[in-house]
Coordinates of C-alpha atoms and ligand atoms in Angstrom, one line a residue:
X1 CA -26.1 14.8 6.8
X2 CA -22.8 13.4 7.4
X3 CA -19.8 13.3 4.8
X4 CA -18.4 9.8 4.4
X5 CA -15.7 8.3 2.1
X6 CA -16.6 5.1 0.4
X7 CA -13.5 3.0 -0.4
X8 CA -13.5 0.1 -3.3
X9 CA -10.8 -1.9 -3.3
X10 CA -8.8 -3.4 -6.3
X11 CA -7.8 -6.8 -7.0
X12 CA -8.4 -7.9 -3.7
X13 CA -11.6 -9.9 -4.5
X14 CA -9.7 -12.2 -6.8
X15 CA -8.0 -14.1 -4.3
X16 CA -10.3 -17.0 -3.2
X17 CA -9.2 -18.7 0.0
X18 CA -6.8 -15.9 1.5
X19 CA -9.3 -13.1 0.6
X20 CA -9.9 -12.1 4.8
X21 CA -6.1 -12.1 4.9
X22 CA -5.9 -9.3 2.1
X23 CA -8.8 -7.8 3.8
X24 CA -7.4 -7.1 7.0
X25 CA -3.7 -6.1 5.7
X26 CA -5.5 -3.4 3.2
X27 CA -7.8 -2.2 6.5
X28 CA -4.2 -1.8 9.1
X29 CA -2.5 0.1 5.8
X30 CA -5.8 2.4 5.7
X31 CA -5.1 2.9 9.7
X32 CA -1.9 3.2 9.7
X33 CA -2.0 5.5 6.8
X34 CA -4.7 7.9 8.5
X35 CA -2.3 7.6 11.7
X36 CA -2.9 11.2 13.5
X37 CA -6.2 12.1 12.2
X38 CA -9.5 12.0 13.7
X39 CA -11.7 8.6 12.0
X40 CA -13.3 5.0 11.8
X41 CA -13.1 2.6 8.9
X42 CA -15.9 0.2 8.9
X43 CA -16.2 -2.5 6.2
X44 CA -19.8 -2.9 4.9
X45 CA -20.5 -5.5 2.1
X46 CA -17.4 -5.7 -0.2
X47 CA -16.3 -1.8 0.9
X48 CA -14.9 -0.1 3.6
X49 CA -16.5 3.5 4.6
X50 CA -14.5 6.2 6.2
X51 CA -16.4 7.9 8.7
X52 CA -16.6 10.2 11.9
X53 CA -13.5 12.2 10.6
X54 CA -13.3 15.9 10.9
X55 CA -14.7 17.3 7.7
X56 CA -12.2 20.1 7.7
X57 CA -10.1 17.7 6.9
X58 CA -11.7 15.9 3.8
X59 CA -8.5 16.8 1.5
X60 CA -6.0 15.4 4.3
X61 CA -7.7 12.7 4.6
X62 CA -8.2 11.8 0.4
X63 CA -4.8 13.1 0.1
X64 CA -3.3 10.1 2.6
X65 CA -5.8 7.5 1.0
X66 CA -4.8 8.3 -2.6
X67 CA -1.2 6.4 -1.3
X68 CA -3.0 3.2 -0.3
X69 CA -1.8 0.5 -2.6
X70 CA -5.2 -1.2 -3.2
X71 CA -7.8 1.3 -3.9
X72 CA -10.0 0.8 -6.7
X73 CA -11.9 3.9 -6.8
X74 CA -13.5 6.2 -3.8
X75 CA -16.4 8.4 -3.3
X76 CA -17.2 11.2 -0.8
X77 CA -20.3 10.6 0.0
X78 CA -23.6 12.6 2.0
X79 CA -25.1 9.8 4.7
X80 CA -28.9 9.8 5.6
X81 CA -31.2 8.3 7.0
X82 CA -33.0 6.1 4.0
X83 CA -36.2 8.5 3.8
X84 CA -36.9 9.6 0.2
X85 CA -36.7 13.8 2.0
X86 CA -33.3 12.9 3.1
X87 CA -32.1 11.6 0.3
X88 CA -33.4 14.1 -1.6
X89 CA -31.9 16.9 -0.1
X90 CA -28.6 14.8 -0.1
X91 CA -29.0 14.6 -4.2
X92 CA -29.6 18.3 -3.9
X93 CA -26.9 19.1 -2.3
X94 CA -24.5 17.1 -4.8
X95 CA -26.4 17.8 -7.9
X96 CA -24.2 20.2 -10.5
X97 CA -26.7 23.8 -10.3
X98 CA -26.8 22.8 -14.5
X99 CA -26.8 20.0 -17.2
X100 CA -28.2 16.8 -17.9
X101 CA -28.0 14.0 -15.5
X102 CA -29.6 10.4 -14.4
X103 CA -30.1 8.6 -10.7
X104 CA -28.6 5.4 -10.5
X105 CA -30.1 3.7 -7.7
X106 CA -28.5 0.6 -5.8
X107 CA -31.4 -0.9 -3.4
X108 CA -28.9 -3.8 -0.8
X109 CA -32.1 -2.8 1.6
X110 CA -34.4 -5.1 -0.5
X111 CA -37.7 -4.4 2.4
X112 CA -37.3 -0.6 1.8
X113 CA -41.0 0.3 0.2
X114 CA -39.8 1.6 -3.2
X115 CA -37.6 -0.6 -5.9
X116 CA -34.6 1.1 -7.6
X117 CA -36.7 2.6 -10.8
X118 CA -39.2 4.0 -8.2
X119 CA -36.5 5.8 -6.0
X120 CA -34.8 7.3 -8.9
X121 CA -38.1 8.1 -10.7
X122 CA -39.0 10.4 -7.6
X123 CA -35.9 11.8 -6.6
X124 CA -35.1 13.0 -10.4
X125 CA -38.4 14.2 -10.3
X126 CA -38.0 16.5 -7.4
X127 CA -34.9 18.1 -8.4
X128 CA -36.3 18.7 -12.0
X129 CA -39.0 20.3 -9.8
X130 CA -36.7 22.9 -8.0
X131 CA -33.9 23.5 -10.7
X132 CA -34.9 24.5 -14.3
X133 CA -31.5 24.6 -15.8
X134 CA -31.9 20.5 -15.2
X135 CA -32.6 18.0 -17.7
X136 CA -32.4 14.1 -17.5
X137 CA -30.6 12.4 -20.1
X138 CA -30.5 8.6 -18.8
X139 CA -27.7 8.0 -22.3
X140 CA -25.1 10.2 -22.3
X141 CA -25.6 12.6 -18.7
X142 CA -23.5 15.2 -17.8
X143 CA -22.9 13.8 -14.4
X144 CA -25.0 10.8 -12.3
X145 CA -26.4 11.2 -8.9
X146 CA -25.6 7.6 -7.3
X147 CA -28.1 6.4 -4.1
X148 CA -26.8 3.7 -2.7
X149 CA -29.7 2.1 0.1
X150 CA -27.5 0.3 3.0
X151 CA -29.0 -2.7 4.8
X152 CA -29.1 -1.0 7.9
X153 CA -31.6 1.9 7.4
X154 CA -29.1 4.3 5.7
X155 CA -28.6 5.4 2.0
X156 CA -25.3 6.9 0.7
X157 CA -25.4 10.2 -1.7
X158 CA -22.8 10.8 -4.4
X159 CA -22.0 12.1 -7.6
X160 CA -18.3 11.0 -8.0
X161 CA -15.8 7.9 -8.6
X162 CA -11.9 8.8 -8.0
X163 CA -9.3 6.7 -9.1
X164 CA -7.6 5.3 -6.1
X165 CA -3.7 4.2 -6.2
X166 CA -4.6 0.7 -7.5
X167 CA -2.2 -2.4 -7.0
X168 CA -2.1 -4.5 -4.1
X169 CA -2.1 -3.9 -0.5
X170 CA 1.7 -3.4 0.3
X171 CA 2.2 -6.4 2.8
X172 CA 0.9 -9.0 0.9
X173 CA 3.8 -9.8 -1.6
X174 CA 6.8 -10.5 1.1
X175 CA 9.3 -8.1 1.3
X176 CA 12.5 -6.1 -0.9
X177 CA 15.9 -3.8 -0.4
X178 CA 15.6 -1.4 -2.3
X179 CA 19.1 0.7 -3.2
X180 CA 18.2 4.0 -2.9
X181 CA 20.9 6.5 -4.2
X182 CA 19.2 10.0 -4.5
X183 CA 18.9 9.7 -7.7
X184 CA 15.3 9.6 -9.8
X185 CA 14.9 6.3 -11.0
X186 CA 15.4 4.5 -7.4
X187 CA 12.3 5.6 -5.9
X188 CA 10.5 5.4 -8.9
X189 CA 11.3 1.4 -8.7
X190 CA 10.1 1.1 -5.2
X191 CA 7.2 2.8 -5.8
X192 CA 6.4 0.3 -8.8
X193 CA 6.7 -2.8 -6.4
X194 CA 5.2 -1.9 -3.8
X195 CA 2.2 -1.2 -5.6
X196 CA 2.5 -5.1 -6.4
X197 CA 1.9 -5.4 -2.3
X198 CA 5.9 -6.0 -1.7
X199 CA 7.2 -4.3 1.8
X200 CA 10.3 -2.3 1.2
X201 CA 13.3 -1.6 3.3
X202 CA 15.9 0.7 1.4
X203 CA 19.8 0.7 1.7
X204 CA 21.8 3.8 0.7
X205 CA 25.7 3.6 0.1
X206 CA 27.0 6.8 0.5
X207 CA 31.3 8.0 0.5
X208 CA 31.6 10.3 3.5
X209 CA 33.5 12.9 3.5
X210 CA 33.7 12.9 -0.5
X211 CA 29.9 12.9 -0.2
X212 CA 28.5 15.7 2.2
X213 CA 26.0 15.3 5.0
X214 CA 23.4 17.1 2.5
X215 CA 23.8 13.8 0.1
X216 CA 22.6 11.5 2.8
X217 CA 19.7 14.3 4.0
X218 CA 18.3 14.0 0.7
X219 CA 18.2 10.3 0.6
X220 CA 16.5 10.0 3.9
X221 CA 13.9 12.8 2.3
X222 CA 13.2 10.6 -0.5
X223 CA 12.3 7.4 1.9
X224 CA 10.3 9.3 3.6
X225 CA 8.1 10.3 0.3
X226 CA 8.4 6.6 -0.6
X227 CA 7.3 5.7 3.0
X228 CA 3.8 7.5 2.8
X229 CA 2.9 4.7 0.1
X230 CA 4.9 1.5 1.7
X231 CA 3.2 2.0 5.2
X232 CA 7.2 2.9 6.8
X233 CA 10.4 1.9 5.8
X234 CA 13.4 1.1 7.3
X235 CA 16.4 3.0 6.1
X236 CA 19.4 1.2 6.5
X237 CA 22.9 3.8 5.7
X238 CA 26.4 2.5 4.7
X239 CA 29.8 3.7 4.0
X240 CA 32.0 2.4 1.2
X241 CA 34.7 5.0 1.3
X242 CA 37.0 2.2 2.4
X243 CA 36.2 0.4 -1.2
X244 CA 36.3 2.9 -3.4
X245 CA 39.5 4.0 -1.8
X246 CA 40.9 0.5 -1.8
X247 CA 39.6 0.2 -5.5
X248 CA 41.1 3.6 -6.4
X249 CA 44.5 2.5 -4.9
X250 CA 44.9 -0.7 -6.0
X251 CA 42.6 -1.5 -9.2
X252 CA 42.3 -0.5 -13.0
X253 CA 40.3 2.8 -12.2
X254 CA 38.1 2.1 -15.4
X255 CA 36.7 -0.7 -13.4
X256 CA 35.4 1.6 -10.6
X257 CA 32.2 1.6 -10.8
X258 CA 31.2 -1.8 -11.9
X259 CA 33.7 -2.5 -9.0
X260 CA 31.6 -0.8 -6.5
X261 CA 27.9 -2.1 -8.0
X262 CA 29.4 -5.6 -7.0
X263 CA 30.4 -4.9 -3.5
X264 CA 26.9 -2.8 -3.1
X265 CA 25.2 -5.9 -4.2
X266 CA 27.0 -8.2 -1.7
X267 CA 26.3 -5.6 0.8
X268 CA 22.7 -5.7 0.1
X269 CA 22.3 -9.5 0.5
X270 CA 23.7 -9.1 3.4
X271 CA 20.9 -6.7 4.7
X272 CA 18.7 -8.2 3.1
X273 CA 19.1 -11.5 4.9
X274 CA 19.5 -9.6 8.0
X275 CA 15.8 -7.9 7.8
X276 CA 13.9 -10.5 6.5
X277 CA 14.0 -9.3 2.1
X278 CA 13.3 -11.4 -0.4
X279 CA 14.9 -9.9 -2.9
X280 CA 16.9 -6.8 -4.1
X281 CA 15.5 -3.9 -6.1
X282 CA 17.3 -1.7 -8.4
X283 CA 16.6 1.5 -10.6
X284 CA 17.9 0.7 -13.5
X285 CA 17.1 1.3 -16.6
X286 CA 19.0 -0.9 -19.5
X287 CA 20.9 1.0 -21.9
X288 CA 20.5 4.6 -19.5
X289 CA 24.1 4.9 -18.9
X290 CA 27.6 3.6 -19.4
X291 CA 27.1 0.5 -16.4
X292 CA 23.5 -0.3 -17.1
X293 CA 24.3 -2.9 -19.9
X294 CA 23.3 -6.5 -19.9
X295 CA 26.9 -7.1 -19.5
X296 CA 26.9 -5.0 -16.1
X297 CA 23.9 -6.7 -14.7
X298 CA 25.6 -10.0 -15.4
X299 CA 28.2 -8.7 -13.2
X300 CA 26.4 -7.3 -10.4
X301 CA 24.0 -10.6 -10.4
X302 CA 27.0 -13.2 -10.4
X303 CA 28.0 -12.1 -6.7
X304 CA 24.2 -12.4 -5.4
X305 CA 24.3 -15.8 -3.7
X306 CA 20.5 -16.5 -3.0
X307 CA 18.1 -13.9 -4.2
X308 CA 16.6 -11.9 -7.3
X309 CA 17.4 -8.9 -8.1
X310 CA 14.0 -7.1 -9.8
X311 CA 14.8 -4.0 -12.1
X312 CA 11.5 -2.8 -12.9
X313 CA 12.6 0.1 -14.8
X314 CA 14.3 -1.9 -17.4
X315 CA 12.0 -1.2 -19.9
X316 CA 11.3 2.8 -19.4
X317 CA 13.0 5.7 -21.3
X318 CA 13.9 9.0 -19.1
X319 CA 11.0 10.8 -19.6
X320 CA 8.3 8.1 -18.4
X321 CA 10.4 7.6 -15.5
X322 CA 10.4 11.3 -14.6
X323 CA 6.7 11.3 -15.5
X324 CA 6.4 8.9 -12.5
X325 CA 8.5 11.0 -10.0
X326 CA 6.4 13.8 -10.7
X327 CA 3.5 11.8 -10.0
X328 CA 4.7 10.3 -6.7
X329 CA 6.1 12.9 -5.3
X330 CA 10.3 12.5 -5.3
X331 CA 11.2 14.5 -8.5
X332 CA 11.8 17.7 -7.1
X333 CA 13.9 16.1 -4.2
X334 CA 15.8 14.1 -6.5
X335 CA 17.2 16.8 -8.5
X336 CA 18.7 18.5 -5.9
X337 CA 22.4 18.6 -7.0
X338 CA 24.0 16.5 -4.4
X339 CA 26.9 13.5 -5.6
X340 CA 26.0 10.5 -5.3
X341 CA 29.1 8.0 -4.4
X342 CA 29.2 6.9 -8.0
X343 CA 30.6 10.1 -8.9
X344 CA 33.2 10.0 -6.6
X345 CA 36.4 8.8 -8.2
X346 CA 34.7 8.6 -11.4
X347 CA 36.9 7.6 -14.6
X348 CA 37.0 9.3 -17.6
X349 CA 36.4 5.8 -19.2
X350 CA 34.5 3.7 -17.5
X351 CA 34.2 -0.2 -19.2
X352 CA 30.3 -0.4 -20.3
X353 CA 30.5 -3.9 -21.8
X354 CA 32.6 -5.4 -18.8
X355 CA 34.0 -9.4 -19.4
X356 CA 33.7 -11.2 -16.2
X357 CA 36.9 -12.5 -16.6
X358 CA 38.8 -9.0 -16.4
X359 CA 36.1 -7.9 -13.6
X360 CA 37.4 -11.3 -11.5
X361 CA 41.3 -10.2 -12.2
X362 CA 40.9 -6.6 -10.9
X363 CA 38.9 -7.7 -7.6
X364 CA 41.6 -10.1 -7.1
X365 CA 43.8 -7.5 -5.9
X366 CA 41.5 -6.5 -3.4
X367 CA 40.3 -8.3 -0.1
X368 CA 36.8 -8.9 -0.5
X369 CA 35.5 -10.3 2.6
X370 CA 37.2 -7.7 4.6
X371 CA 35.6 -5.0 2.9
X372 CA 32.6 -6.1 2.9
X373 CA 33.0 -6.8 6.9
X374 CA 34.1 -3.5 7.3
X375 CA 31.0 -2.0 5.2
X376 CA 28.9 -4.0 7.6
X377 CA 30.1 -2.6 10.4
X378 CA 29.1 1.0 9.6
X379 CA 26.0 0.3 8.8
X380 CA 23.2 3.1 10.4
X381 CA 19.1 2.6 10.6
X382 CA 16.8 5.0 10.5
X383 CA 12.9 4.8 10.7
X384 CA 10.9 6.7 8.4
Ligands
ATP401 P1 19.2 6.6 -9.8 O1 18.4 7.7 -10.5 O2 18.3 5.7 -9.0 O3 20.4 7.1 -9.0 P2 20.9 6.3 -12.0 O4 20.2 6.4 -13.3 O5 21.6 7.4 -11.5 O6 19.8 5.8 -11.0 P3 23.0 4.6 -11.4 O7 23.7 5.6 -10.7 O8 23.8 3.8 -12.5 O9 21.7 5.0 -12.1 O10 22.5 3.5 -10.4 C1 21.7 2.4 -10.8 C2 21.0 1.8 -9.6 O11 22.0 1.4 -8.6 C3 20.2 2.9 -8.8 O12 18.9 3.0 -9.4 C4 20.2 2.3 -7.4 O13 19.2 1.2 -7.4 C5 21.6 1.7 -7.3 N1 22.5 2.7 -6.7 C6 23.3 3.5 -7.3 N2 24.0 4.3 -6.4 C7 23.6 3.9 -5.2 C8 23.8 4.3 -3.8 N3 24.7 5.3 -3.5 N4 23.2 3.7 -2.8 C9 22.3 2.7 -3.1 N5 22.0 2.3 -4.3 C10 22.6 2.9 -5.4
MG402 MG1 22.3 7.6 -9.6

């Protein structure tokens, strides 16, 4: 008897003509995310099975998979050879030692000599036959004993669906920058599109020396977290000390950090062109602080040139968006107590309903191009 994993996949079997595309982008994320350990995926009629892997390594293995944008639902599953002792003692062995239950049989082998009705009759049969505490109840069972009779002479055992990430194989919707900044909501947002199948890069903006080497540590801590669910990311690191000291010197220090958000967003379309993004993705959340008006998006999108900027977050309170982090991993990292540039230089007053007009007057005090040259030039990859 050999364990198996038996993967379903999601929305994939909508898409009509580019369906073996999707196919083969979810099967390289399934490699690439079981990168390391011993395995084989196969696909066999609309699923993929996960076999030949070390079972001391089941939980590893469910653990990497439950990251997969693109999984419906999976199984672990008992493999036999399709003869009704084999299965049996397969349906023994994942048969609860008390309650009610029912077989669901699925017959793909249509020549094998019993139908459906026949093989669950028997098999229910035999294991009312060895276990007393047992009782069918075909309505409303306590759990269900699933046989599922492969074309090529073997039947699959199993008593359990999971829930599987869901979404869309991350590959298949182009690519975004993400600005990371440490903080929670960031990662949350990336996580949210890449489950819509988008590849992410991220691009951190950090104030050296008036942010420490931990700030940055953390960042690259939280890519990697996101990285187990986009397949790798790029992490692409740049100072704007120079700005904020420039802004400090020379600018209305109210304007600080809707200021800054404008030079982070030329920045990013810069890098974004650079490595191929389609788009810029923030973790905003409208209304969550001082600069997340409407008014503060205007002014951060008037600078992008060519691409949207997707805020998925908009429409979350605090707590859902902490429910998330919990749930994918990053809360614990992001609230490590490290500043984030935003901090830095931070005024007592900062303008949360900024009119473009004023914004304009204060940057034209300051070089823009230069800055933003000079912001390019520090920039720092790193590969998670
Ligand atoms: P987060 O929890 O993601 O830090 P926040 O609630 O602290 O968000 P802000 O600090 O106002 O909000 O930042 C809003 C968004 O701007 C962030 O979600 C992120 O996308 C971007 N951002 C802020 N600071 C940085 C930074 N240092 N580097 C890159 N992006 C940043
Ligand atoms: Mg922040």
């Amino acid at each position: 008897m050999e364990k198996v994993i038996i993967i379903r996949y999601a929305e994939i079997h909508l898409k009509g003509k580019n369906r073996g595309w999707f196919e083969r982008v979810f099967a390289v994320n399934m490699e690439r995310s079981l990168k390391g350990l011993k395995h084989e995926i196969r696909r066999h009629s609309g699923r993929y099975l996960v076999e030949n892997f070390d079972e001391n390594r089941t939980e590893e293995i469910l653990d990497r998979l439950q990251k997969v944008f693109g999984i419906h639902s999976y199984s672990v599953a008992l493999k036999v050879n399709a003869d009704m002792d084999e299965i049996f003692s397969a349906a023994k062995s994942v048969c609860s030692e008390i309650g009610t239950f029912k077989i669901e049989t699925h017959r793909a082998d249509k020549t094998f000599k019993m139908n459906s009705m026949q093989i669950s009759a028997e098999i229910g049969g035999r294991l009312l036959d060895v276990n007393k505490n047992l009782k069918v109840d075909v309505h409303n069972p306590d759990f269900i004993v699933n046989i599922d009779l492969r074309e090529n002479g073997t039947a699959l055992v199993f008593n359990k669906f999971y829930k599987g990430a869901g979404g869309m194989p991350v590959g298949t919707s182009g690519k975004g920058l993400l600005l990371i900044s440490g903080g929670i909501d960031s990662p949350v947002a990336g996580h949210m599109i890449a489950k819509r199948g988008m590849s992410i890069d991220c691009i951190h903006f950090h104030s050296y020396p008036y942010t420490n080497m931990q700030a940055r540590e953390k960042v690259i801590e939280l890519t990697k977290v996101l990285s187990a669910y986009t397949c790798g990311t790029k992490l692409n690191i740049i100072s704007v000390t120079h700005i904020q000291e420039e802004i400090h010197k020379n600018c209305n220090g109210d304007y600080m950090v809707t200021l800054l958000r404008r030079f982070m967003m030329r920045i990013a379309e810069r890098i974004a062109e650079k490595c191929g993004a389609q788009c810029l993705i923030t973790g905003e959340s409208l209304a969550q602080v001082a600069s997340q008006t409407v008014e503060g998006m205007t002014s951060s999108n008037s600078v992008i040139e060519n691409l949207p900027v997707l805020r998925p977050l908009c429409g979350f309170d605090k707590d859902e968006i902490i429910e998330r982090s919990r749930a994918i991993g990053s809360y614990e990292i992001s609230i490590e107590p490290y500043e984030d540039c935003c901090t830095v230089f931070l005024p007592k007053h900062p303008v949360t309903r900024p009119k473009l007009s004023d914004i304009l007057a204060e940057e034209a005090k300051l070089n823009v191009d230069k800055l933003v040259s000079e912001a390019l030039d520090s920039l720092e990859t790193v590969l998670l």
